[in-house]
Tab-separated table of C-alpha atoms and ligand atoms in Angstrom:
chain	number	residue	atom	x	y	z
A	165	UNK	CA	86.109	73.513	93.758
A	166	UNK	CA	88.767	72.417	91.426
A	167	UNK	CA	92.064	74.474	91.900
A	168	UNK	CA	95.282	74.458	89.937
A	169	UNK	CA	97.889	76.166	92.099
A	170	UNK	CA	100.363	77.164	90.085
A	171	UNK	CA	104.419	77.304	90.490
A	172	UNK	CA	107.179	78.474	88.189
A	173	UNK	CA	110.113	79.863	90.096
A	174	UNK	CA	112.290	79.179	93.144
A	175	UNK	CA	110.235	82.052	94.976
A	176	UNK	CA	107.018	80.210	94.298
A	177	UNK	CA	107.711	77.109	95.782
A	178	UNK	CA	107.775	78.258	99.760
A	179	UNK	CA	104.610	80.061	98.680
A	180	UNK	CA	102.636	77.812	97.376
A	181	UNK	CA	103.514	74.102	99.342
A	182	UNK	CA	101.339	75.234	102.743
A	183	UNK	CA	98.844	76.206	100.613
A	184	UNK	CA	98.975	72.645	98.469
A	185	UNK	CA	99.158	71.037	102.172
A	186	UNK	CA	96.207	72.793	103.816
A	187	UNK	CA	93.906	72.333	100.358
A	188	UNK	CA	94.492	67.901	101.009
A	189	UNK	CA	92.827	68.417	104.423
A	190	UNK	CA	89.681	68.964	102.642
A	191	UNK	CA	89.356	65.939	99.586
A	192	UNK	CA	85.420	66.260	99.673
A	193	UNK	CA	85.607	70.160	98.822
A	194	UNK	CA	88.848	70.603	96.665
A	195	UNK	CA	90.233	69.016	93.729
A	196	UNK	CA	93.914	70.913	93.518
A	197	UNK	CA	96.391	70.617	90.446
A	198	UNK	CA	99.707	71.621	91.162
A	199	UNK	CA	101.103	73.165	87.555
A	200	UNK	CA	104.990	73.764	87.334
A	201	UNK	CA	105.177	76.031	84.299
A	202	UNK	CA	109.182	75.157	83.944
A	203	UNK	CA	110.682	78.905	84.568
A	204	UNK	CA	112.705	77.151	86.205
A	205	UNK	CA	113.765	73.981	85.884
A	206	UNK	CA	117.334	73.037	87.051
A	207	UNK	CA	117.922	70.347	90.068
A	208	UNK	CA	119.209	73.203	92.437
A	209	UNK	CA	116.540	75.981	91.231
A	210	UNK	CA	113.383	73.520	90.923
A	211	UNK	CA	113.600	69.930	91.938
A	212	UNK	CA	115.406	69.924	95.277
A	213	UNK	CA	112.649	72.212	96.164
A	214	UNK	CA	109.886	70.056	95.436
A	215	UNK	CA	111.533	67.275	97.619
A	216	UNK	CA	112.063	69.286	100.316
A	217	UNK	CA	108.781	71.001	100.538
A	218	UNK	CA	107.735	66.918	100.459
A	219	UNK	CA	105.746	68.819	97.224
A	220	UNK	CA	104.482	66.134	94.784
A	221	UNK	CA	105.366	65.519	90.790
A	222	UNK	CA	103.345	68.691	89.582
A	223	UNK	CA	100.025	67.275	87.889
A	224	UNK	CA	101.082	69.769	84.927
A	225	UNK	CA	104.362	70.501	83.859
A	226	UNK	CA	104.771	73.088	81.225
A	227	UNK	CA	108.496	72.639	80.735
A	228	UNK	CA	108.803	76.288	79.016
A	229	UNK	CA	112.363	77.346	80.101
A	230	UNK	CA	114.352	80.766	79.975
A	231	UNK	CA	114.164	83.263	77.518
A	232	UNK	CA	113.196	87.257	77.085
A	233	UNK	CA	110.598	88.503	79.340
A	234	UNK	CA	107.950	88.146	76.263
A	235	UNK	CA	109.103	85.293	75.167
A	236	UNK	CA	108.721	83.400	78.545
A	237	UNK	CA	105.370	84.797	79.297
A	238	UNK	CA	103.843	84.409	75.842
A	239	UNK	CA	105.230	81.080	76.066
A	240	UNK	CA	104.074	80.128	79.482
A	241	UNK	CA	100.562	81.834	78.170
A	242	UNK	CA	100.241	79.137	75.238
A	243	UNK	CA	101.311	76.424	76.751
A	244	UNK	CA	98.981	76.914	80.506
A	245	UNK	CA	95.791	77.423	77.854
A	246	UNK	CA	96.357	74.757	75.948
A	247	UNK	CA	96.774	72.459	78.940
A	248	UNK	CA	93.347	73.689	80.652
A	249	UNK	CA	90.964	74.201	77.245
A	250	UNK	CA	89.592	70.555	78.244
A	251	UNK	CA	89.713	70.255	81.643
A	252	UNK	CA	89.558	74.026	83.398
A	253	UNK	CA	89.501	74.611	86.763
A	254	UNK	CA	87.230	77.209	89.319
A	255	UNK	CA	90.252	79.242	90.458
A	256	UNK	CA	93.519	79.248	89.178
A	257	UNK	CA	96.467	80.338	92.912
A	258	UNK	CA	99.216	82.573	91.586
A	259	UNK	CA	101.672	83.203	94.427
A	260	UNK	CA	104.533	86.282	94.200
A	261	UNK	CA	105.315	88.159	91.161
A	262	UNK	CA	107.255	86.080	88.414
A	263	UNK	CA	106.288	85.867	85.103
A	264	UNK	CA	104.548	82.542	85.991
A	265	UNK	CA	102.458	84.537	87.921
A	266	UNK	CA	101.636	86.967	85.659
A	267	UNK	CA	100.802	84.459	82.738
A	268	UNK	CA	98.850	82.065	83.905
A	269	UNK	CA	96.813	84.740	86.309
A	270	UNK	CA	96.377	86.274	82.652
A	271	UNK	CA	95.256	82.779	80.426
A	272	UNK	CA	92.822	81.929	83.463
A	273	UNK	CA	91.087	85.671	83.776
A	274	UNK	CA	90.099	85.683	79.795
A	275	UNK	CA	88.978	82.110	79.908
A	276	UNK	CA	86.842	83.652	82.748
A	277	UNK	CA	88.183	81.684	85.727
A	278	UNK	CA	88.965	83.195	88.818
A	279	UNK	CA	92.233	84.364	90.192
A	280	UNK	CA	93.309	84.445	93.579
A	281	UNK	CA	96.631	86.240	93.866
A	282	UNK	CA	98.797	84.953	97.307
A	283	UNK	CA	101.297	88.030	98.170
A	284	UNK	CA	98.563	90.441	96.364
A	285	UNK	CA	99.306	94.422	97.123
A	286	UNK	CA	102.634	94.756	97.420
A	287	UNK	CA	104.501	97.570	95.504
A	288	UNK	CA	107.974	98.968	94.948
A	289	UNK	CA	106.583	101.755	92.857
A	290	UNK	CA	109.797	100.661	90.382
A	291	UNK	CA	108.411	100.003	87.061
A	292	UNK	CA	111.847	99.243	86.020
A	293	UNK	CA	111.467	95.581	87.956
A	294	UNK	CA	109.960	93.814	85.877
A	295	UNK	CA	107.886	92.071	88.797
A	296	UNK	CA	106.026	95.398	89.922
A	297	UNK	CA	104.481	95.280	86.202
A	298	UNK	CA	103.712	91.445	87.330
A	299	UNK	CA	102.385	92.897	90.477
A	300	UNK	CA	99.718	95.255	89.128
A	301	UNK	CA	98.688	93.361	86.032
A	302	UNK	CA	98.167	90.413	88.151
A	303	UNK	CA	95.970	92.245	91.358
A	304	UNK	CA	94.318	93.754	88.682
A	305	UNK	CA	92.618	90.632	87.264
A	306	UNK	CA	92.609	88.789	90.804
A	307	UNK	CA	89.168	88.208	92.510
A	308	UNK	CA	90.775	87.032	95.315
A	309	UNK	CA	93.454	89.273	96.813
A	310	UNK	CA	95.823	87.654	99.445
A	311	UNK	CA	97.553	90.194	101.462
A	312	UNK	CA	100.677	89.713	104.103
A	313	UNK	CA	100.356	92.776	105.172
A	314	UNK	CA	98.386	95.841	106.117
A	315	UNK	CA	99.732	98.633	103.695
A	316	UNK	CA	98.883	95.890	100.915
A	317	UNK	CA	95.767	96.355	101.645
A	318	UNK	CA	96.369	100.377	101.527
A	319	UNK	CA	97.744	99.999	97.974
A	320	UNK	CA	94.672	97.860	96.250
A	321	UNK	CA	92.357	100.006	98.089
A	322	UNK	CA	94.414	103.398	96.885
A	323	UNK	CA	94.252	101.921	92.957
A	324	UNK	CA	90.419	101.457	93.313
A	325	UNK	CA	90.395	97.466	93.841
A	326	UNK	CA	87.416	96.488	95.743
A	327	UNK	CA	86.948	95.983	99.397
A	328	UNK	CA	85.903	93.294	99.328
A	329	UNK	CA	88.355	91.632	97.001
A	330	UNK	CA	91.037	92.024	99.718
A	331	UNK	CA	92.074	89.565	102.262
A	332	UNK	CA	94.751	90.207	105.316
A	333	UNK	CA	95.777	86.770	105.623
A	334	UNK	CA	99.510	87.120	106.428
A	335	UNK	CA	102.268	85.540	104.502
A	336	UNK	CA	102.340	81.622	103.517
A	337	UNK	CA	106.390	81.955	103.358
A	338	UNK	CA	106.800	82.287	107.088
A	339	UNK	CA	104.319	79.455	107.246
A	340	UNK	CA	107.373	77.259	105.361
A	341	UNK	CA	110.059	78.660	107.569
A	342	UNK	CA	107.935	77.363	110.840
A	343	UNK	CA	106.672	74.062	109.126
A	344	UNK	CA	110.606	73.070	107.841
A	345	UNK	CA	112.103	74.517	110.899
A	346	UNK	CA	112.939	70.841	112.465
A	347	UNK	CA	114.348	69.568	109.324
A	348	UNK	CA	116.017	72.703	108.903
A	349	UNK	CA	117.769	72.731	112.837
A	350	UNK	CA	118.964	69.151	111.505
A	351	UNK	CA	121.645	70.387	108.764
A	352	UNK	CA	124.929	70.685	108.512
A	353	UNK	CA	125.828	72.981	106.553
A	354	UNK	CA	128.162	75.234	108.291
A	355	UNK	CA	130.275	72.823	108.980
A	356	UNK	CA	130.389	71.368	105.480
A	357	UNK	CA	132.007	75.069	104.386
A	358	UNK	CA	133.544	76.099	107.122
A	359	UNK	CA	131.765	78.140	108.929
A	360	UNK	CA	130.707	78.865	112.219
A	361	UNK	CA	127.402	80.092	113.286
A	362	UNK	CA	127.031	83.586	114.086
A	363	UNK	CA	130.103	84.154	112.609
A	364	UNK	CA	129.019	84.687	108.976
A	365	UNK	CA	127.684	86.893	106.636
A	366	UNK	CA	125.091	85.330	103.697
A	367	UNK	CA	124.606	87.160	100.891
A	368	UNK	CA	122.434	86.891	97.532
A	369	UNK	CA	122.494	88.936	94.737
A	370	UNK	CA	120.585	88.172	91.362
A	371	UNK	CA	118.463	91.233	90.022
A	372	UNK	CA	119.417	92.967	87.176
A	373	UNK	CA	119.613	96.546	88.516
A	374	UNK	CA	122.769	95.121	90.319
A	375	UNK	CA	123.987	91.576	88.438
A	376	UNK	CA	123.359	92.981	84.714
A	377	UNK	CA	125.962	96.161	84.379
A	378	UNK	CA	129.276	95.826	84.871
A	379	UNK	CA	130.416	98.633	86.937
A	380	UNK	CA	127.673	98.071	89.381
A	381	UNK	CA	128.393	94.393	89.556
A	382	UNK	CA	132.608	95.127	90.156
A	383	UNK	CA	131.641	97.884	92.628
A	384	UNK	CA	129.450	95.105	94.782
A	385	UNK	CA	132.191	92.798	93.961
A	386	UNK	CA	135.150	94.769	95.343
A	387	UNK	CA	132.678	95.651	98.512
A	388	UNK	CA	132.886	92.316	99.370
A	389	UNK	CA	136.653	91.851	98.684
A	390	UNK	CA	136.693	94.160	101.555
A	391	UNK	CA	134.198	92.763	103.827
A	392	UNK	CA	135.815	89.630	103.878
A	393	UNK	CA	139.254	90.757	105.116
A	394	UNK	CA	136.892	90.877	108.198
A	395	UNK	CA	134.505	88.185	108.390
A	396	UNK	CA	134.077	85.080	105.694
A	397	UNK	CA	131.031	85.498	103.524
A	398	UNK	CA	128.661	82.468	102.556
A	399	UNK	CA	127.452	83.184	98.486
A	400	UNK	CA	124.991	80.847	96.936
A	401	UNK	CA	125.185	81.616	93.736
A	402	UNK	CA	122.005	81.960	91.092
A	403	UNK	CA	122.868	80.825	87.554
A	404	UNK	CA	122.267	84.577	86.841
A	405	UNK	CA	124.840	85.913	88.817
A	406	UNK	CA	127.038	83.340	87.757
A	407	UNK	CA	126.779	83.792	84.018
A	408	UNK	CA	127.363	87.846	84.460
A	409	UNK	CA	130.488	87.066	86.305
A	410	UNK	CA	132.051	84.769	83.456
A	411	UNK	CA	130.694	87.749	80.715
A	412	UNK	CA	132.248	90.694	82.492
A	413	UNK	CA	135.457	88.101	82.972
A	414	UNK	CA	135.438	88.706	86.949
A	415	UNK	CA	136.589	85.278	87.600
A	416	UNK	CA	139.116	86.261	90.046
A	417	UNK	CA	136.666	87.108	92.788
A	418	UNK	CA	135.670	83.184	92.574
A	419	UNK	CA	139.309	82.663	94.140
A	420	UNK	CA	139.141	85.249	97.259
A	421	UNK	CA	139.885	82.942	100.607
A	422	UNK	CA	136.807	84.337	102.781
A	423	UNK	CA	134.514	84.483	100.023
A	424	UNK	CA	132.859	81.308	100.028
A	425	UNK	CA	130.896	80.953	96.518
A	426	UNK	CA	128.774	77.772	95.802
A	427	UNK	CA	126.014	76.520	94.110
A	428	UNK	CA	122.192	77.850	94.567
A	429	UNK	CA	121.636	76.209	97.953
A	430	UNK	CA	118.305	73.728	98.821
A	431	UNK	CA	115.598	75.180	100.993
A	432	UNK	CA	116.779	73.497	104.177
A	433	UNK	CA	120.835	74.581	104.312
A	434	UNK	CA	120.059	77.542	102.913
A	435	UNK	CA	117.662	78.386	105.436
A	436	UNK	CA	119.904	77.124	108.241
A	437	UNK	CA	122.387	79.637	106.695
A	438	UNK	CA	120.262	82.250	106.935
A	439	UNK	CA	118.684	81.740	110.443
A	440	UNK	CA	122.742	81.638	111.638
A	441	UNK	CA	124.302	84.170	110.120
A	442	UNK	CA	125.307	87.434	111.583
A	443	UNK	CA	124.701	89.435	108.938
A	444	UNK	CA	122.335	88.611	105.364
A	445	UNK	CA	122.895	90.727	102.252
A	446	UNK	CA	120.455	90.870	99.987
A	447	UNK	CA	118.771	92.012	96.309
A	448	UNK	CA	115.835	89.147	96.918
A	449	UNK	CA	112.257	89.874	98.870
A	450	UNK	CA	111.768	86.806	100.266
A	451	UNK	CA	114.843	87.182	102.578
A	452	UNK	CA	113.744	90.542	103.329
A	453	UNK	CA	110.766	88.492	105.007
A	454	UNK	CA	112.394	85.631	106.808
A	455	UNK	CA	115.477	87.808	108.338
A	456	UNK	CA	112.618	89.956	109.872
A	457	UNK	CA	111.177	86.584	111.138
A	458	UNK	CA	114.531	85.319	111.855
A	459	UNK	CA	115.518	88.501	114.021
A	460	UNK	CA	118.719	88.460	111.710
A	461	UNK	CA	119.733	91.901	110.384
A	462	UNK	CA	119.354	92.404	106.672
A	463	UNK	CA	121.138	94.873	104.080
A	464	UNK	CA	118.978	95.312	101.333
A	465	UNK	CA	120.946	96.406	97.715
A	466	UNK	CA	118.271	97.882	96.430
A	467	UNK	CA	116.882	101.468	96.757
A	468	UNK	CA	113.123	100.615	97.124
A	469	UNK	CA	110.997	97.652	98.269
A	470	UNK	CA	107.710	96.440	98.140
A	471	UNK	CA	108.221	94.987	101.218
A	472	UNK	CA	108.077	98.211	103.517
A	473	UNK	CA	107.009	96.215	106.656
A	474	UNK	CA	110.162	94.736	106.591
A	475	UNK	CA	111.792	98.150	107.240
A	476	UNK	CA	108.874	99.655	109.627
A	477	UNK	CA	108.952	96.658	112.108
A	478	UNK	CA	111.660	94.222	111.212
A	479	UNK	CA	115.332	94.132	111.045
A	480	UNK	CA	115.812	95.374	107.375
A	481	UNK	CA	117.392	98.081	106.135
A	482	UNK	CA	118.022	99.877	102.042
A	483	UNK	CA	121.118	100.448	101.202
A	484	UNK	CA	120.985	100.680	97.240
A	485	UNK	CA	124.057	99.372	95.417
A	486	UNK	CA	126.786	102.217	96.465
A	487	UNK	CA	129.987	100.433	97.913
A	488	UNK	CA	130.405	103.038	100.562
A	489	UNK	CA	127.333	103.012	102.155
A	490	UNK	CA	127.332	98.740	102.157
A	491	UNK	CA	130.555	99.129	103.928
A	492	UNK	CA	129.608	101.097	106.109
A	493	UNK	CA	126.431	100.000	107.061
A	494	UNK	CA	127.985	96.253	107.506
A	495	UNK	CA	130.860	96.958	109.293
A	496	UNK	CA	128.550	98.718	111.706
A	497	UNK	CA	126.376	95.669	112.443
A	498	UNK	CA	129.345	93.721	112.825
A	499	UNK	CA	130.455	96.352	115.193
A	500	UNK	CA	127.151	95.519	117.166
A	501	UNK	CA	124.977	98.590	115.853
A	502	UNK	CA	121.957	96.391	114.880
A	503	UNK	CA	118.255	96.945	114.664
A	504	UNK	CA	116.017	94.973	116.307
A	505	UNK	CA	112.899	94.261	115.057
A	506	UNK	CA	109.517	92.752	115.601
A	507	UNK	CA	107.479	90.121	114.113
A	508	UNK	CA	104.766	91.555	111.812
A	509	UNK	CA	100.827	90.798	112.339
A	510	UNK	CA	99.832	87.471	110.762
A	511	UNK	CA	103.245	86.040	110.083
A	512	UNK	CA	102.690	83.446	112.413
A	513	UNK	CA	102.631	80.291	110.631
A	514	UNK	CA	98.756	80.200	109.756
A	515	UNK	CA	98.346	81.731	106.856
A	516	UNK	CA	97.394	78.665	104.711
A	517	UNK	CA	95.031	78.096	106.889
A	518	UNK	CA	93.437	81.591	106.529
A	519	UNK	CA	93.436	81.326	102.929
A	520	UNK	CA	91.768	77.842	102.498
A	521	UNK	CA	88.983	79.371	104.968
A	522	UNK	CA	88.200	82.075	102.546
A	523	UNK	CA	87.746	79.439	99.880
A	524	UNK	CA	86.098	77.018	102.129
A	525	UNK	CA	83.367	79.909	102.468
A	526	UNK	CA	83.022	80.835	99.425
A	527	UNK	CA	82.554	77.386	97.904
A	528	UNK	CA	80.151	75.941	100.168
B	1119	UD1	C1	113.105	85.150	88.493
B	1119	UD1	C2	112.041	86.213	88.808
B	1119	UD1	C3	112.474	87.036	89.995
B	1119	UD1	C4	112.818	86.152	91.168
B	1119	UD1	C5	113.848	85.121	90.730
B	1119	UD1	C6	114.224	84.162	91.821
B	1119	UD1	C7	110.786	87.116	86.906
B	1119	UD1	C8	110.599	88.314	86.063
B	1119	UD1	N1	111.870	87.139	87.697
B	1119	UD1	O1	114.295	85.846	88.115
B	1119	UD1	O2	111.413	87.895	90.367
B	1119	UD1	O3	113.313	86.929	92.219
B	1119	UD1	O4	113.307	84.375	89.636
B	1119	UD1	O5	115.256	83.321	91.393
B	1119	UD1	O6	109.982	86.211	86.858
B	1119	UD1	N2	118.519	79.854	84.966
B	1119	UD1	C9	119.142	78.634	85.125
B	1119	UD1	N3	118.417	77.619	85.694
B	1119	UD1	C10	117.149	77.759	86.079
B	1119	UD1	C11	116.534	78.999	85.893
B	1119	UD1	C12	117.216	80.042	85.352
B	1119	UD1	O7	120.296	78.465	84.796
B	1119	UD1	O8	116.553	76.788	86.576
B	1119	UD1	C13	119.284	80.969	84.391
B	1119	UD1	C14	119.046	81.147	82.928
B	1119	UD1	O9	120.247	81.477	82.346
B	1119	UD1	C15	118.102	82.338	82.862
B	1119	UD1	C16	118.499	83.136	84.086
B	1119	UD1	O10	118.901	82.162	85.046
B	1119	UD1	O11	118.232	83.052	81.692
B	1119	UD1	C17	117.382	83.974	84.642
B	1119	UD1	O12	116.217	83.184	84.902
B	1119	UD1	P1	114.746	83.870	84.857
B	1119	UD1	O13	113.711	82.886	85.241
B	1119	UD1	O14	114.569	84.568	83.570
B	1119	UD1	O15	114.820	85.023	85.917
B	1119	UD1	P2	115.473	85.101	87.362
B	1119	UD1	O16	116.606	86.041	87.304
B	1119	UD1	O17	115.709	83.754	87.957
């Protein structure tokens, strides 16, 4: 079976490497392409990734940069077709719900290859996030549907998706987070800013519904201004967030002493931030996941997720983007009030394993 397994965005990576892994243990019954599509593409968003997840030079690079939602997917679309029309493969991976995902999942279903869609089922029921329109679209044209958890399953099966399309597999991100644990517990970066574990709070922030208006943004901003006074905060920065704090001319809270702001962090420190911090703030899913994992409570500054599991069994919690309630809520965990969690089915470190099983199967 030849498979191209595709990437595109930082979220992707963590996703896919297991997967890329677990497909080399079997060279007499897969051929796998790993295809970078470019979303992103700087050193701290793309390539420190692929050395760290020991990931390869992708086979296809696509190269297609930033731009409008169309414009990135239309451009992704031309570029992944044009790069398979000779040479297609039997299955074309998709992890998450980027536009990479979307596109290629998209150029491979009318070219009538099949789609398997890692991450498959999950919902916010947003349509304002421009990944639940990703999500649907995508599990729409997927014939394989990889689910991490059970009321993915619920939601295929609710919009009429077959049965038998649907696979409870677990999630190949907590697979990373186990594999990259020793090189992880080998960092330093706490002590390269100061820090001391347990006695931080990490925070990310990126999505428009909190990065891309200004009030929002100063609200979050003078939130933290506060938080600090109490205990220093670690901010890895995406070039988003970055480039919305230079246009609304917020500079200032670059220079706040507890408020430690750096560059988007490698997979490694950054984890080893996250697995030591008191506290994790959040817009992102994928650290929804791993603080569950971690046992680290998480603030989520959004008011929905597709990641409900998270809130059932682990140690997340919504809090939307209103200052009082983030306040609150934090100061509260600090104060010891935290929520302990559990570790949900299948996110155990075996997923890739599950996955490449199902295509094992069906391939022989
Ligand atoms: C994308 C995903 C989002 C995911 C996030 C993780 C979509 C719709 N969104 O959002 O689901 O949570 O990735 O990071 O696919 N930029 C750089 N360097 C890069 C990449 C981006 O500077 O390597 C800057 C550019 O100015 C760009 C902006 O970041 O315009 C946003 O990048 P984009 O890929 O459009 O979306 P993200 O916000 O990263």
């Amino acid at each position: 079976m030849k498979i191209d397994l595709i990437v595109g965005a930082r979220p992707n990576y963590m996703k896919a490497a297991p997967i890329y892994r677990e497909l080399l243990k079997y060279p007499a019954e897969f051929q796998c392409r790993l295809v970078h599509t470019g979303q992103h593409y700087d050193e701290k968003m793309s390539d420190i990734f692929f050395r760290e997840l020991e990931l390869p030079k992708p086979h296809i690079y696509l190269g297609v940069g930033s731009g409008r939602h169309g414009e990135q997917t239309g451009k992704i679309m031309i570029a992944y077709e044009k790069a398979i029309l000779n040479d297609q493969p039997d299955l074309v991976l998709v992890a998450g719900d980027v536009n990479s995902t979307v596109a290629c999942s998209l150029v491979a279903v009318k070219l009538h290859i099949k789609v398997g869609h890692i991450e498959g089922g999950l919902r916010s029921r947003d349509w304002s996030m421009p990944e639940e329109i990703n999500r649907i679209v995508t599990d729409n044209i997927s014939d394989y549907l990889f689910t991490s958890s059970r009321d993915a399953d619920e939601n295929l099966l609710a919009e009429g998706i077959a049965k038998e399309k649907i696979f409870f597999v677990g999630n190949t991100m907590i697979d990373s987070l186990h594999y990259y644990m020793p090189k992880v517990e080998q960092r330093q970066i706490q002590r390269e800013l100061g820090v001391e574990p347990g006695n931080y709070i990490l925070i990310t922030l990126h999505r428009p519904s909190n990065v891309d208006r200004d009030e929002i943004f100063k609200g979050l901003f003078d939130t933290l201004e506060t938080i600090q006074r109490r205990m220093p905060i670690v901010f890895p920065m995406h070039p988003r967030t970055l480039k919305m704090l230079q246009e609304f001319s917020l500079g200032r809270y670059l220079e706040l002493p507890n408020l430690k702001i750096t560059e988007p962090l490698g997979y490694h420190d950054f984890m080893k931030l996250q697995k030591d911090a008191r506290l994790v703030l959040t817009d992102s899913g994928g650290l929804q996941e791993e603080t569950t994992v971690l046992g680290v409570p998480c603030l989520t500054l959004r008011k929905n997720t597709e990641r409900p599991v998270t809130i059932w069994e682990g140690t997340n919690e919504l809090v939307g983007s209103d200052p009082a309630q983030i306040l609150a809520r934090s100061m509260a965990i600090l104060d010891g009030d935290v929520k302990k969690g559990r570790i949900p089915e299948y996110w155990d470190g075996h997923t890739a394993e599950r996955i490449v099983s199902i295509l094992r199967d069906r391939s022989s």
